[in-house]
Amino acid sequence: MTDEDAGHREKRWTHHLEEIDLEIAKLATLCKIPAARPGRDRTVLKKDTLVGGTQNPRAFDKLRSLLLMHYSVRDKAVVAMGEAER
């Protein structure tokens, strides 16, 4: 594989993760969950709806699903690009 191929692959994974992260940020804002809140992801993944400043079940469920997707895509990217590229 050439450096150009590796660069293209990295850009593709990065773009995909950035799109997911942008949606996560929007939904966290809707749920009034500060992005910098320590343990935010873990709390959302445990389905603790009290983490937010408002109750928005649809947005919270989508946020949780996107967090799961983010970690799944990240793990796939690590496998595809190799641990050293992480």
Short mmCIF file of C-alpha atoms in Angstrom, two decimals:
data_model
loop_
_atom_site.label_atom_id
_atom_site.label_comp_id
_atom_site.label_asym_id
_atom_site.label_seq_id
_atom_site.Cartn_x
_atom_site.Cartn_y
_atom_site.Cartn_z
CA MET A 1 0.00 0.00 0.00
CA THR A 2 1.31 3.45 -0.90
CA ASP A 3 1.44 6.45 1.38
CA GLU A 4 -1.24 8.02 -0.81
CA ASP A 5 -3.56 5.05 -0.23
CA ALA A 6 -2.91 5.19 3.51
CA GLY A 7 -3.58 8.94 3.54
CA HIS A 8 -6.84 8.49 1.68
CA ARG A 9 -7.93 5.74 4.06
CA GLU A 10 -7.09 7.90 7.08
CA LYS A 11 -9.03 10.86 5.65
CA ARG A 12 -12.05 8.64 5.00
CA TRP A 13 -12.10 7.26 8.57
CA THR A 14 -11.50 10.73 10.02
CA HIS A 15 -14.34 12.22 7.97
CA HIS A 16 -16.72 9.46 9.03
CA LEU A 17 -15.88 9.93 12.72
CA GLU A 18 -16.17 13.72 12.44
CA GLU A 19 -19.69 13.39 11.00
CA ILE A 20 -20.73 11.13 13.86
CA ASP A 21 -19.12 13.44 16.43
CA LEU A 22 -20.89 16.48 15.00
CA GLU A 23 -24.26 14.76 15.47
CA ILE A 24 -23.23 13.71 18.99
CA ALA A 25 -22.44 17.34 19.82
CA LYS A 26 -25.80 18.53 18.45
CA LEU A 27 -27.74 15.92 20.42
CA ALA A 28 -25.75 16.58 23.59
CA THR A 29 -26.68 20.24 23.22
CA LEU A 30 -30.35 19.33 22.78
CA CYS A 31 -30.18 17.24 25.93
CA LYS A 32 -28.23 20.00 27.71
CA ILE A 33 -25.31 17.70 28.44
CA PRO A 34 -22.03 19.66 28.57
CA ALA A 35 -19.46 18.24 26.16
CA ALA A 36 -16.67 18.60 28.70
CA ARG A 37 -18.59 16.83 31.47
CA PRO A 38 -16.32 14.12 32.90
CA GLY A 39 -17.76 10.65 32.33
CA ARG A 40 -20.41 11.94 29.95
CA ASP A 41 -20.13 9.06 27.48
CA ARG A 42 -20.11 6.39 30.18
CA THR A 43 -23.17 7.93 31.85
CA VAL A 44 -25.11 8.15 28.58
CA LEU A 45 -24.14 4.59 27.62
CA LYS A 46 -25.52 3.42 30.99
CA LYS A 47 -28.82 5.06 29.97
CA ASP A 48 -28.70 7.52 32.87
CA THR A 49 -31.10 10.19 31.61
CA LEU A 50 -30.40 12.38 34.66
CA VAL A 51 -27.07 13.41 33.11
CA GLY A 52 -28.80 16.10 31.04
CA GLY A 53 -30.47 19.34 31.97
CA THR A 54 -33.66 18.44 30.14
CA GLN A 55 -35.70 15.36 29.35
CA ASN A 56 -35.70 14.58 25.64
CA PRO A 57 -36.03 10.79 25.32
CA ARG A 58 -35.76 10.67 21.51
CA ALA A 59 -32.64 12.83 21.40
CA PHE A 60 -31.10 10.93 24.32
CA ASP A 61 -31.71 7.54 22.67
CA LYS A 62 -30.22 8.78 19.40
CA LEU A 63 -27.26 10.26 21.29
CA ARG A 64 -26.64 6.91 22.97
CA SER A 65 -26.87 5.07 19.63
CA LEU A 66 -24.40 7.48 18.03
CA LEU A 67 -21.96 7.06 20.90
CA LEU A 68 -22.11 3.31 20.38
CA MET A 69 -21.58 3.88 16.65
CA HIS A 70 -18.62 6.17 17.32
CA TYR A 71 -16.83 3.54 19.40
CA SER A 72 -17.64 0.81 16.89
CA VAL A 73 -16.32 2.88 13.95
CA ARG A 74 -13.24 3.87 15.95
CA ASP A 75 -12.49 0.22 16.69
CA LYS A 76 -12.91 -0.68 13.01
CA ALA A 77 -10.60 2.19 12.02
CA VAL A 78 -7.93 0.92 14.43
CA VAL A 79 -8.12 -2.52 12.86
CA ALA A 80 -8.12 -1.13 9.32
CA MET A 81 -5.23 1.29 9.83
CA GLY A 82 -3.34 -0.58 12.50
CA GLU A 83 -2.81 0.19 16.16
CA ALA A 84 0.15 2.48 15.42
CA GLU A 85 -2.06 4.83 13.36
CA ARG A 86 -4.44 5.35 16.26
#
